[in-house]
């Protein structure tokens, strides 16, 4: 009886709450921001939360195109290719009422270059940032940098006066456990103002009615309540029961369920992440196979055959429940250098694959260990299991070793795996980023994720020259050439592009963006 | 008596030290935290610097020694994932877990004893048989399944109770409580049932079988022969005598309610120390894992110590033996 009364009371309050908070975005995803300090922790969920409160000079809109934020115009300086000029937006105020000007930009860039900053690698080419006048800033790089703006879309600007007044001129020492005022407080120019925050529990933000773009963007959400929910089933249940009306990190097996529920829908778009296998072709002999004194993966025919054996459509249908886009190259579709033709170079052909294996002298096949993460990418272990069966058809007996990501990735960076799964996102939207990490020969500070052992001096020189080539046509031609080599050498076996799914209740309107970075100012809500 | 206590305390300390050593030797198999802490743009120099900074380049006995040295001074280090002192984080999270454990423990004991007595007295009745059958579910279904089932029924289908979180909380000093708000109380119901169900059925079945045993005992028959009422026989004489093993089990289960809240907390996104521990494992957050494991073992060791000392106080035979030797 008591329980019944309680339940009636509970449902009554639930109904009232629902009516009163019609413009509240109740938003859930798997993880929380690690800190609010704008320059500590270069990581997805942290940036997502910051983007609501802070702004960079330039942002990407839902299509991935540049959109002016705190800068209104930008371009390389006419007489000096080493300098980019940014015109700043006038009349912008921080949440505490202070005016935004060039001084804040200079301060923020200098702060982002500090040793404790996690953003310093992205702006490593910047040598100086100077204010020309109150609303013009010049950024000097150590050589011509044609893609500088791509590195600035998560580089947030904070108020110099506020930072000085609150002792947060320095980026927090995250690993050392330092907590500064900026870790738990935020004062940006962004569309939402922080109201309260409990890490890993709940973050509440309210609309900034003085936002410069309040008439330019929908800005219909008046309050954001952000709750991380780790367990996938609970996350979906919270959406089905109406406790949240916007959901990221939707489990693929529940998409139909949510789509079929009244008043809910799932929107999707290709994500900025491609999934592929890497093969150690550089070693003379590898440890993970059963062939003595030889490395079967060093033969390009074997690599091509293995790629041909993978049936990407079957993986899409069976493992991913339709939620993937088969890939033929290891670049996401909107990245500069991606072409539809190359992305289609991945047809399954078992006959041809067997012929290539026989030509290479492995008609009877060989065995090999595949290292795979089991908690990093969507259905990662399932993809590997499917690949085991497919490669078995051409005689390659694969032993699957699936582990948590914290154990898997060190294998790649330490060169302890010969056949592995990896996924890659491209924050700069340019192929150079892929080449630097995955194609260039492995050295201390370049090619760090290239576990294939592939190294070609001529190609490395070409990759390095991309950084300072300001002739964009010539640069794009070089990018195409490098991709041709990557494709012909079958350096990697591309599997698919991940698809992003966002769940939303009726009345919440937003398009999925490839970076998985919802910016609430674009949301409509009824 | 004194020698006995000292011996038991020394044993407890050794157990703690061994738990810590085993824990530290296992951490490197959980994975490498460095990879989670630095982004994909990190260089080898970054990795080496951070590894040295955190002392992860040292062999594990050295890491363990350093941990112990700091721990005895009350410093449990800094969380790799949150970048805040572990002691602060645990203090923040403990109220949630303790409140949940308290409510589910209370439910388990009261409901368990009441149903146990009921099913023992009316063991032929239909209701008692239904309860016994249903209680099998409580014993045999895994906690996460019960939790998800409850969420499905009460949150998704009936839309009565929240599926995750603690609701609104009120701060009393440093203690955040969910007892004072409607949403906080509502949020407690499902996790408390999920966590307490196993213990409840366990206590219920224990009470029932003990009770059945006692009801067959001679003194109960004599009591009946004396013409005492059923109520007096059942509750004054029989129930009292069934409580000894129940109290032992309940004491031990109290520890496991707190320690094994991990699964319930994960299912309901309950912001307690169990959820913190799961996060720590996924991220290889060694300071948090170490502090949590030590804390839990301190708790178990103390409960066991208290139980042993209570026996000593309760059971006259132990005392006689001690005096004789």
mmCIF file of N, CA, C and O in Angstrom, chain A residues 6-7 10-11 13 34 41-42 121 174-179 200-202 227-231 233-234 237-238 240-241 243-244 257 405-407 409-410 413 424-425 427 433 437 444-445 448-449, chain B residues 29-32 35-37 40-44 46 50 53 78 80-85 93 148 151-152 154-157 159-160 162-164 168 186 189 266-267 269 271 275 278-279 282 284:
data_model
loop_
_atom_site.group_PDB
_atom_site.id
_atom_site.type_symbol
_atom_site.label_atom_id
_atom_site.label_comp_id
_atom_site.label_asym_id
_atom_site.label_seq_id
_atom_site.Cartn_x
_atom_site.Cartn_y
_atom_site.Cartn_z
ATOM 1 N N UNK A 6 3.492 5.589 -2.965
ATOM 2 C CA UNK A 6 4.766 6.161 -3.368
ATOM 3 C C UNK A 6 4.869 6.231 -4.881
ATOM 4 O O UNK A 6 5.298 7.218 -5.461
ATOM 5 N N UNK A 7 4.408 5.143 -5.502
ATOM 6 C CA UNK A 7 4.481 5.096 -6.959
ATOM 7 C C UNK A 7 3.584 6.141 -7.581
ATOM 8 O O UNK A 7 3.951 6.800 -8.548
ATOM 9 N N UNK A 10 5.184 9.335 -7.174
ATOM 10 C CA UNK A 10 6.346 9.398 -8.057
ATOM 11 C C UNK A 10 5.929 9.739 -9.473
ATOM 12 O O UNK A 10 6.502 10.620 -10.116
ATOM 13 N N UNK A 11 4.887 9.055 -9.966
ATOM 14 C CA UNK A 11 4.510 9.301 -11.350
ATOM 15 C C UNK A 11 3.949 10.708 -11.491
ATOM 16 O O UNK A 11 4.129 11.367 -12.500
ATOM 17 N N UNK A 13 4.886 13.421 -9.804
ATOM 18 C CA UNK A 13 5.988 14.381 -9.880
ATOM 19 C C UNK A 13 6.702 14.266 -11.220
ATOM 20 O O UNK A 13 7.133 15.256 -11.777
ATOM 21 N N UNK A 34 36.731 15.264 -18.554
ATOM 22 C CA UNK A 34 37.696 14.965 -17.501
ATOM 23 C C UNK A 34 38.028 16.200 -16.677
ATOM 24 O O UNK A 34 38.349 16.123 -15.511
ATOM 25 N N UNK A 41 43.839 18.062 -21.346
ATOM 26 C CA UNK A 41 43.095 16.910 -21.859
ATOM 27 C C UNK A 41 42.429 17.128 -23.226
ATOM 28 O O UNK A 41 41.287 17.570 -23.323
ATOM 29 N N UNK A 42 43.178 16.811 -24.256
ATOM 30 C CA UNK A 42 42.696 16.894 -25.634
ATOM 31 C C UNK A 42 41.899 15.637 -25.928
ATOM 32 O O UNK A 42 42.410 14.661 -26.458
ATOM 33 N N UNK A 121 50.808 20.050 -28.881
ATOM 34 C CA UNK A 121 51.246 19.360 -30.101
ATOM 35 C C UNK A 121 50.522 19.902 -31.331
ATOM 36 O O UNK A 121 51.106 20.032 -32.404
ATOM 37 N N UNK A 174 47.483 18.110 -14.648
ATOM 38 C CA UNK A 174 46.459 17.068 -14.511
ATOM 39 C C UNK A 174 47.022 15.816 -13.872
ATOM 40 O O UNK A 174 46.470 15.286 -12.917
ATOM 41 N N UNK A 175 48.173 15.353 -14.409
ATOM 42 C CA UNK A 175 48.746 14.111 -13.881
ATOM 43 C C UNK A 175 49.183 14.268 -12.430
ATOM 44 O O UNK A 175 49.209 13.309 -11.672
ATOM 45 N N UNK A 176 49.563 15.498 -12.062
ATOM 46 C CA UNK A 176 50.012 15.736 -10.700
ATOM 47 C C UNK A 176 48.858 15.950 -9.737
ATOM 48 O O UNK A 176 49.070 16.172 -8.554
ATOM 49 N N UNK A 177 47.624 15.916 -10.251
ATOM 50 C CA UNK A 177 46.464 16.022 -9.376
ATOM 51 C C UNK A 177 46.121 17.447 -8.991
ATOM 52 O O UNK A 177 45.407 17.680 -8.031
ATOM 53 N N UNK A 178 46.630 18.408 -9.762
ATOM 54 C CA UNK A 178 46.334 19.786 -9.407
ATOM 55 C C UNK A 178 44.908 20.157 -9.823
ATOM 56 O O UNK A 178 44.438 19.763 -10.889
ATOM 57 N N UNK A 179 44.223 20.872 -8.968
ATOM 58 C CA UNK A 179 42.898 21.368 -9.305
ATOM 59 C C UNK A 179 42.955 22.874 -9.220
ATOM 60 O O UNK A 179 43.331 23.430 -8.189
ATOM 61 N N UNK A 200 31.383 13.218 -13.368
ATOM 62 C CA UNK A 200 30.865 11.856 -13.540
ATOM 63 C C UNK A 200 29.421 11.699 -13.078
ATOM 64 O O UNK A 200 28.878 10.604 -13.127
ATOM 65 N N UNK A 201 28.784 12.751 -12.594
ATOM 66 C CA UNK A 201 27.395 12.620 -12.150
ATOM 67 C C UNK A 201 26.478 13.519 -12.975
ATOM 68 O O UNK A 201 25.590 13.045 -13.668
ATOM 69 N N UNK A 202 26.694 14.831 -12.919
ATOM 70 C CA UNK A 202 25.758 15.726 -13.594
ATOM 71 C C UNK A 202 26.408 17.083 -13.837
ATOM 72 O O UNK A 202 27.105 17.612 -12.983
ATOM 73 N N UNK A 227 24.203 14.090 -18.242
ATOM 74 C CA UNK A 227 24.490 13.002 -17.294
ATOM 75 C C UNK A 227 25.206 11.881 -18.017
ATOM 76 O O UNK A 227 24.652 11.316 -18.961
ATOM 77 N N UNK A 228 26.401 11.539 -17.592
ATOM 78 C CA UNK A 228 27.032 10.357 -18.175
ATOM 79 C C UNK A 228 26.378 9.088 -17.618
ATOM 80 O O UNK A 228 26.153 8.992 -16.418
ATOM 81 N N UNK A 229 26.034 8.149 -18.499
ATOM 82 C CA UNK A 229 25.508 6.841 -18.076
ATOM 83 C C UNK A 229 26.336 5.784 -18.789
ATOM 84 O O UNK A 229 26.277 5.651 -20.010
ATOM 85 N N UNK A 230 27.085 5.039 -17.992
ATOM 86 C CA UNK A 230 28.068 4.154 -18.565
ATOM 87 C C UNK A 230 27.506 2.888 -19.177
ATOM 88 O O UNK A 230 27.914 2.458 -20.228
ATOM 89 N N UNK A 231 26.576 2.275 -18.454
ATOM 90 C CA UNK A 231 26.036 0.993 -18.895
ATOM 91 C C UNK A 231 25.124 1.212 -20.095
ATOM 92 O O UNK A 231 24.169 1.987 -20.040
ATOM 93 N N UNK A 233 22.825 -0.612 -21.586
ATOM 94 C CA UNK A 233 21.408 -0.960 -21.441
ATOM 95 C C UNK A 233 20.674 0.104 -20.628
ATOM 96 O O UNK A 233 19.550 0.490 -20.961
ATOM 97 N N UNK A 234 21.317 0.603 -19.580
ATOM 98 C CA UNK A 234 20.699 1.636 -18.748
ATOM 99 C C UNK A 234 20.523 2.927 -19.539
ATOM 100 O O UNK A 234 19.520 3.624 -19.426
ATOM 101 N N UNK A 237 17.611 2.496 -21.714
ATOM 102 C CA UNK A 237 16.397 2.499 -20.897
ATOM 103 C C UNK A 237 16.024 3.920 -20.493
ATOM 104 O O UNK A 237 14.851 4.288 -20.486
ATOM 105 N N UNK A 238 17.033 4.737 -20.166
ATOM 106 C CA UNK A 238 16.762 6.115 -19.773
ATOM 107 C C UNK A 238 16.125 6.894 -20.918
ATOM 108 O O UNK A 238 15.282 7.759 -20.712
ATOM 109 N N UNK A 240 14.321 5.385 -23.434
ATOM 110 C CA UNK A 240 12.999 4.806 -23.671
ATOM 111 C C UNK A 240 11.988 5.299 -22.636
ATOM 112 O O UNK A 240 10.813 5.466 -22.933
ATOM 113 N N UNK A 241 12.467 5.526 -21.393
ATOM 114 C CA UNK A 241 11.536 5.958 -20.359
ATOM 115 C C UNK A 241 11.352 7.471 -20.358
ATOM 116 O O UNK A 241 10.623 8.006 -19.545
ATOM 117 N N UNK A 243 13.544 9.796 -19.644
ATOM 118 C CA UNK A 243 14.339 10.574 -18.688
ATOM 119 C C UNK A 243 15.417 11.391 -19.383
ATOM 120 O O UNK A 243 15.898 12.374 -18.842
ATOM 121 N N UNK A 244 15.853 10.954 -20.553
ATOM 122 C CA UNK A 244 16.745 11.790 -21.344
ATOM 123 C C UNK A 244 16.100 11.973 -22.718
ATOM 124 O O UNK A 244 15.349 11.120 -23.166
ATOM 125 N N UNK A 257 15.147 -0.705 -31.731
ATOM 126 C CA UNK A 257 14.279 -0.583 -30.568
ATOM 127 C C UNK A 257 13.902 0.884 -30.335
ATOM 128 O O UNK A 257 12.724 1.225 -30.159
ATOM 129 N N UNK A 405 41.275 -2.300 -24.334
ATOM 130 C CA UNK A 405 42.097 -1.337 -25.070
ATOM 131 C C UNK A 405 43.389 -0.983 -24.348
ATOM 132 O O UNK A 405 44.421 -0.781 -24.968
ATOM 133 N N UNK A 406 43.324 -0.946 -23.017
ATOM 134 C CA UNK A 406 44.510 -0.553 -22.259
ATOM 135 C C UNK A 406 45.643 -1.556 -22.437
ATOM 136 O O UNK A 406 46.803 -1.253 -22.184
ATOM 137 N N UNK A 407 45.305 -2.778 -22.852
ATOM 138 C CA UNK A 407 46.357 -3.760 -23.118
ATOM 139 C C UNK A 407 46.660 -3.867 -24.603
ATOM 140 O O UNK A 407 47.749 -4.269 -24.993
ATOM 141 N N UNK A 409 46.497 -1.363 -27.190
ATOM 142 C CA UNK A 409 47.225 -0.302 -27.886
ATOM 143 C C UNK A 409 48.727 -0.275 -27.585
ATOM 144 O O UNK A 409 49.522 0.014 -28.481
ATOM 145 N N UNK A 410 49.133 -0.599 -26.353
ATOM 146 C CA UNK A 410 50.589 -0.661 -26.137
ATOM 147 C C UNK A 410 51.281 -1.672 -27.052
ATOM 148 O O UNK A 410 52.443 -1.470 -27.424
ATOM 149 N N UNK A 413 52.056 0.346 -30.226
ATOM 150 C CA UNK A 413 53.096 1.369 -30.097
ATOM 151 C C UNK A 413 54.442 0.754 -29.726
ATOM 152 O O UNK A 413 55.476 1.300 -30.067
ATOM 153 N N UNK A 424 41.066 5.017 -36.707
ATOM 154 C CA UNK A 424 41.739 6.310 -36.788
ATOM 155 C C UNK A 424 40.759 7.411 -37.138
ATOM 156 O O UNK A 424 39.956 7.268 -38.045
ATOM 157 N N UNK A 425 40.818 8.495 -36.370
ATOM 158 C CA UNK A 425 40.022 9.677 -36.671
ATOM 159 C C UNK A 425 40.965 10.788 -37.093
ATOM 160 O O UNK A 425 42.131 10.799 -36.704
ATOM 161 N N UNK A 427 41.275 14.651 -36.886
ATOM 162 C CA UNK A 427 40.736 15.929 -36.404
ATOM 163 C C UNK A 427 41.015 17.100 -37.343
ATOM 164 O O UNK A 427 40.276 18.073 -37.346
ATOM 165 N N UNK A 433 47.672 14.335 -41.753
ATOM 166 C CA UNK A 433 47.591 13.802 -40.391
ATOM 167 C C UNK A 433 47.698 12.274 -40.408
ATOM 168 O O UNK A 433 48.369 11.677 -39.578
ATOM 169 N N UNK A 437 51.117 9.870 -38.974
ATOM 170 C CA UNK A 437 51.047 8.889 -37.905
ATOM 171 C C UNK A 437 51.079 7.452 -38.407
ATOM 172 O O UNK A 437 51.551 6.561 -37.710
ATOM 173 N N UNK A 444 60.768 8.705 -33.314
ATOM 174 C CA UNK A 444 60.293 9.096 -31.993
ATOM 175 C C UNK A 444 59.064 9.980 -32.020
ATOM 176 O O UNK A 444 58.172 9.836 -31.203
ATOM 177 N N UNK A 445 59.044 10.929 -32.955
ATOM 178 C CA UNK A 445 57.931 11.868 -32.908
ATOM 179 C C UNK A 445 57.126 11.893 -34.217
ATOM 180 O O UNK A 445 56.327 12.776 -34.436
ATOM 181 N N UNK A 448 54.347 7.434 -35.197
ATOM 182 C CA UNK A 448 54.260 6.742 -33.911
ATOM 183 C C UNK A 448 53.237 5.607 -33.916
ATOM 184 O O UNK A 448 53.347 4.683 -33.130
ATOM 185 N N UNK A 449 52.244 5.676 -34.775
ATOM 186 C CA UNK A 449 51.223 4.616 -34.801
ATOM 187 C C UNK A 449 51.405 3.695 -35.998
ATOM 188 O O UNK A 449 50.515 2.906 -36.310
ATOM 189 N N UNK B 29 48.896 -6.300 -15.488
ATOM 190 C CA UNK B 29 48.142 -7.119 -16.446
ATOM 191 C C UNK B 29 46.847 -6.440 -16.869
ATOM 192 O O UNK B 29 46.211 -6.841 -17.831
ATOM 193 N N UNK B 30 46.437 -5.433 -16.123
ATOM 194 C CA UNK B 30 45.211 -4.727 -16.502
ATOM 195 C C UNK B 30 45.462 -3.882 -17.749
ATOM 196 O O UNK B 30 44.565 -3.628 -18.534
ATOM 197 N N UNK B 31 46.702 -3.446 -17.941
ATOM 198 C CA UNK B 31 47.002 -2.652 -19.123
ATOM 199 C C UNK B 31 47.918 -1.508 -18.778
ATOM 200 O O UNK B 31 48.402 -1.400 -17.653
ATOM 201 N N UNK B 32 48.149 -0.657 -19.765
ATOM 202 C CA UNK B 32 49.066 0.455 -19.586
ATOM 203 C C UNK B 32 48.269 1.754 -19.507
ATOM 204 O O UNK B 32 47.609 2.143 -20.464
ATOM 205 N N UNK B 35 48.632 4.978 -22.190
ATOM 206 C CA UNK B 35 47.939 5.091 -23.461
ATOM 207 C C UNK B 35 46.605 5.805 -23.334
ATOM 208 O O UNK B 35 46.158 6.483 -24.249
ATOM 209 N N UNK B 36 45.948 5.610 -22.188
ATOM 210 C CA UNK B 36 44.664 6.277 -21.980
ATOM 211 C C UNK B 36 44.848 7.736 -21.607
ATOM 212 O O UNK B 36 43.967 8.556 -21.812
ATOM 213 N N UNK B 37 46.001 8.040 -21.023
ATOM 214 C CA UNK B 37 46.174 9.387 -20.491
ATOM 215 C C UNK B 37 46.639 10.372 -21.548
ATOM 216 O O UNK B 37 46.349 11.551 -21.458
ATOM 217 N N UNK B 40 46.172 10.552 -29.051
ATOM 218 C CA UNK B 40 46.849 9.799 -30.100
ATOM 219 C C UNK B 40 48.013 10.575 -30.713
ATOM 220 O O UNK B 40 48.834 10.010 -31.421
ATOM 221 N N UNK B 41 48.096 11.867 -30.407
ATOM 222 C CA UNK B 41 49.193 12.654 -30.984
ATOM 223 C C UNK B 41 50.483 12.577 -30.182
ATOM 224 O O UNK B 41 51.474 13.195 -30.522
ATOM 225 N N UNK B 42 50.475 11.851 -29.059
ATOM 226 C CA UNK B 42 51.643 11.824 -28.186
ATOM 227 C C UNK B 42 52.856 11.202 -28.863
ATOM 228 O O UNK B 42 52.732 10.351 -29.713
ATOM 229 N N UNK B 43 54.050 11.636 -28.438
ATOM 230 C CA UNK B 43 55.294 11.098 -28.972
ATOM 231 C C UNK B 43 55.930 10.186 -27.933
ATOM 232 O O UNK B 43 55.509 10.163 -26.777
ATOM 233 N N UNK B 44 56.977 9.477 -28.349
ATOM 234 C CA UNK B 44 57.660 8.567 -27.428
ATOM 235 C C UNK B 44 58.200 9.339 -26.222
ATOM 236 O O UNK B 44 58.165 8.856 -25.094
ATOM 237 N N UNK B 46 56.905 11.969 -24.810
ATOM 238 C CA UNK B 46 55.802 12.209 -23.882
ATOM 239 C C UNK B 46 55.559 10.981 -23.018
ATOM 240 O O UNK B 46 55.350 11.068 -21.813
ATOM 241 N N UNK B 50 55.992 10.845 -18.929
ATOM 242 C CA UNK B 50 54.869 10.581 -18.043
ATOM 243 C C UNK B 50 55.094 9.312 -17.223
ATOM 244 O O UNK B 50 54.773 9.249 -16.043
ATOM 245 N N UNK B 53 57.372 10.155 -14.504
ATOM 246 C CA UNK B 53 56.694 11.045 -13.564
ATOM 247 C C UNK B 53 55.789 10.257 -12.607
ATOM 248 O O UNK B 53 55.696 10.553 -11.425
ATOM 249 N N UNK B 78 46.949 10.389 -6.667
ATOM 250 C CA UNK B 78 46.098 11.191 -7.529
ATOM 251 C C UNK B 78 45.526 10.294 -8.614
ATOM 252 O O UNK B 78 46.246 9.503 -9.211
ATOM 253 N N UNK B 80 44.511 8.952 -12.034
ATOM 254 C CA UNK B 80 45.004 9.210 -13.394
ATOM 255 C C UNK B 80 43.898 9.774 -14.275
ATOM 256 O O UNK B 80 44.142 10.542 -15.184
ATOM 257 N N UNK B 81 42.675 9.321 -14.027
ATOM 258 C CA UNK B 81 41.589 9.698 -14.926
ATOM 259 C C UNK B 81 41.015 11.070 -14.575
ATOM 260 O O UNK B 81 40.734 11.882 -15.440
ATOM 261 N N UNK B 82 40.808 11.308 -13.273
ATOM 262 C CA UNK B 82 40.160 12.557 -12.901
ATOM 263 C C UNK B 82 41.141 13.647 -12.509
ATOM 264 O O UNK B 82 40.748 14.813 -12.379
ATOM 265 N N UNK B 83 42.399 13.271 -12.263
ATOM 266 C CA UNK B 83 43.372 14.279 -11.889
ATOM 267 C C UNK B 83 43.067 14.933 -10.552
ATOM 268 O O UNK B 83 43.362 16.107 -10.357
ATOM 269 N N UNK B 84 42.447 14.203 -9.632
ATOM 270 C CA UNK B 84 42.151 14.752 -8.302
ATOM 271 C C UNK B 84 42.610 13.737 -7.262
ATOM 272 O O UNK B 84 42.703 12.548 -7.557
ATOM 273 N N UNK B 85 42.864 14.173 -6.023
ATOM 274 C CA UNK B 85 43.313 13.216 -5.002
ATOM 275 C C UNK B 85 42.284 12.103 -4.794
ATOM 276 O O UNK B 85 41.080 12.367 -4.730
ATOM 277 N N UNK B 93 32.309 9.896 -2.999
ATOM 278 C CA UNK B 93 31.484 8.815 -3.516
ATOM 279 C C UNK B 93 30.920 7.915 -2.414
ATOM 280 O O UNK B 93 29.941 7.224 -2.626
ATOM 281 N N UNK B 148 18.355 -4.942 -14.681
ATOM 282 C CA UNK B 148 17.850 -4.558 -15.997
ATOM 283 C C UNK B 148 16.370 -4.905 -16.121
ATOM 284 O O UNK B 148 15.577 -4.147 -16.678
ATOM 285 N N UNK B 151 14.480 -2.262 -14.274
ATOM 286 C CA UNK B 151 14.467 -1.024 -15.072
ATOM 287 C C UNK B 151 13.434 -1.149 -16.183
ATOM 288 O O UNK B 151 12.634 -0.250 -16.438
ATOM 289 N N UNK B 152 13.450 -2.324 -16.832
ATOM 290 C CA UNK B 152 12.521 -2.518 -17.955
ATOM 291 C C UNK B 152 11.075 -2.383 -17.477
ATOM 292 O O UNK B 152 10.265 -1.692 -18.086
ATOM 293 N N UNK B 154 9.778 -1.143 -14.376
ATOM 294 C CA UNK B 154 9.321 0.036 -13.640
ATOM 295 C C UNK B 154 9.705 1.362 -14.293
ATOM 296 O O UNK B 154 9.087 2.377 -14.015
ATOM 297 N N UNK B 155 10.731 1.372 -15.137
ATOM 298 C CA UNK B 155 11.094 2.640 -15.775
ATOM 299 C C UNK B 155 10.562 2.715 -17.194
ATOM 300 O O UNK B 155 9.911 3.670 -17.578
ATOM 301 N N UNK B 156 10.850 1.667 -17.977
ATOM 302 C CA UNK B 156 10.496 1.749 -19.393
ATOM 303 C C UNK B 156 9.007 1.490 -19.600
ATOM 304 O O UNK B 156 8.314 2.283 -20.241
ATOM 305 N N UNK B 157 8.499 0.392 -19.029
ATOM 306 C CA UNK B 157 7.107 0.047 -19.307
ATOM 307 C C UNK B 157 6.123 0.849 -18.456
ATOM 308 O O UNK B 157 5.175 1.414 -18.962
ATOM 309 N N UNK B 159 6.941 3.416 -16.328
ATOM 310 C CA UNK B 159 7.339 4.813 -16.224
ATOM 311 C C UNK B 159 7.132 5.383 -14.815
ATOM 312 O O UNK B 159 6.686 6.499 -14.642
ATOM 313 N N UNK B 160 7.396 4.583 -13.784
ATOM 314 C CA UNK B 160 7.152 5.010 -12.412
ATOM 315 C C UNK B 160 8.421 5.494 -11.722
ATOM 316 O O UNK B 160 8.387 6.441 -10.939
ATOM 317 N N UNK B 162 12.858 6.236 -11.697
ATOM 318 C CA UNK B 162 13.971 6.581 -12.575
ATOM 319 C C UNK B 162 14.879 5.368 -12.840
ATOM 320 O O UNK B 162 15.011 4.494 -11.985
ATOM 321 N N UNK B 163 15.486 5.327 -13.999
ATOM 322 C CA UNK B 163 16.308 4.177 -14.364
ATOM 323 C C UNK B 163 17.764 4.377 -13.975
ATOM 324 O O UNK B 163 18.529 3.438 -13.974
ATOM 325 N N UNK B 164 18.174 5.587 -13.656
ATOM 326 C CA UNK B 164 19.590 5.786 -13.344
ATOM 327 C C UNK B 164 19.777 6.947 -12.374
ATOM 328 O O UNK B 164 18.899 7.788 -12.222
ATOM 329 N N UNK B 168 17.863 14.096 -6.881
ATOM 330 C CA UNK B 168 18.395 15.296 -6.228
ATOM 331 C C UNK B 168 19.002 14.904 -4.890
ATOM 332 O O UNK B 168 18.419 14.117 -4.150
ATOM 333 N N UNK B 186 12.974 8.071 -4.541
ATOM 334 C CA UNK B 186 12.507 7.273 -5.686
ATOM 335 C C UNK B 186 13.679 6.547 -6.338
ATOM 336 O O UNK B 186 13.577 5.391 -6.713
ATOM 337 N N UNK B 189 14.871 3.162 -4.724
ATOM 338 C CA UNK B 189 14.060 1.937 -4.645
ATOM 339 C C UNK B 189 14.628 0.795 -5.489
ATOM 340 O O UNK B 189 14.950 -0.275 -4.957
ATOM 341 N N UNK B 266 26.837 -0.096 -11.422
ATOM 342 C CA UNK B 266 27.070 0.066 -12.860
ATOM 343 C C UNK B 266 25.752 0.068 -13.617
ATOM 344 O O UNK B 266 25.531 0.880 -14.505
ATOM 345 N N UNK B 267 24.868 -0.868 -13.250
ATOM 346 C CA UNK B 267 23.596 -0.954 -13.966
ATOM 347 C C UNK B 267 22.783 0.324 -13.783
ATOM 348 O O UNK B 267 22.196 0.837 -14.725
ATOM 349 N N UNK B 269 23.897 3.327 -12.850
ATOM 350 C CA UNK B 269 24.717 4.545 -12.880
ATOM 351 C C UNK B 269 24.654 5.234 -11.521
ATOM 352 O O UNK B 269 24.458 6.429 -11.410
ATOM 353 N N UNK B 271 26.218 6.830 -8.453
ATOM 354 C CA UNK B 271 27.559 7.426 -8.349
ATOM 355 C C UNK B 271 28.283 7.075 -7.049
ATOM 356 O O UNK B 271 28.646 7.942 -6.272
ATOM 357 N N UNK B 275 31.063 2.076 -8.793
ATOM 358 C CA UNK B 275 31.136 2.600 -10.157
ATOM 359 C C UNK B 275 32.505 3.229 -10.409
ATOM 360 O O UNK B 275 33.102 3.086 -11.477
ATOM 361 N N UNK B 278 34.922 0.444 -11.214
ATOM 362 C CA UNK B 278 34.774 -0.068 -12.581
ATOM 363 C C UNK B 278 35.444 0.889 -13.569
ATOM 364 O O UNK B 278 36.198 0.490 -14.455
ATOM 365 N N UNK B 279 35.169 2.193 -13.398
ATOM 366 C CA UNK B 279 35.815 3.190 -14.262
ATOM 367 C C UNK B 279 37.323 3.084 -14.166
ATOM 368 O O UNK B 279 38.040 3.197 -15.150
ATOM 369 N N UNK B 282 38.732 0.177 -16.184
ATOM 370 C CA UNK B 282 38.744 0.410 -17.629
ATOM 371 C C UNK B 282 39.846 1.376 -18.033
ATOM 372 O O UNK B 282 40.402 1.280 -19.107
ATOM 373 N N UNK B 284 42.613 1.837 -16.265
ATOM 374 C CA UNK B 284 43.851 1.461 -15.580
ATOM 375 C C UNK B 284 44.297 2.586 -14.646
ATOM 376 O O UNK B 284 45.434 3.036 -14.665
#
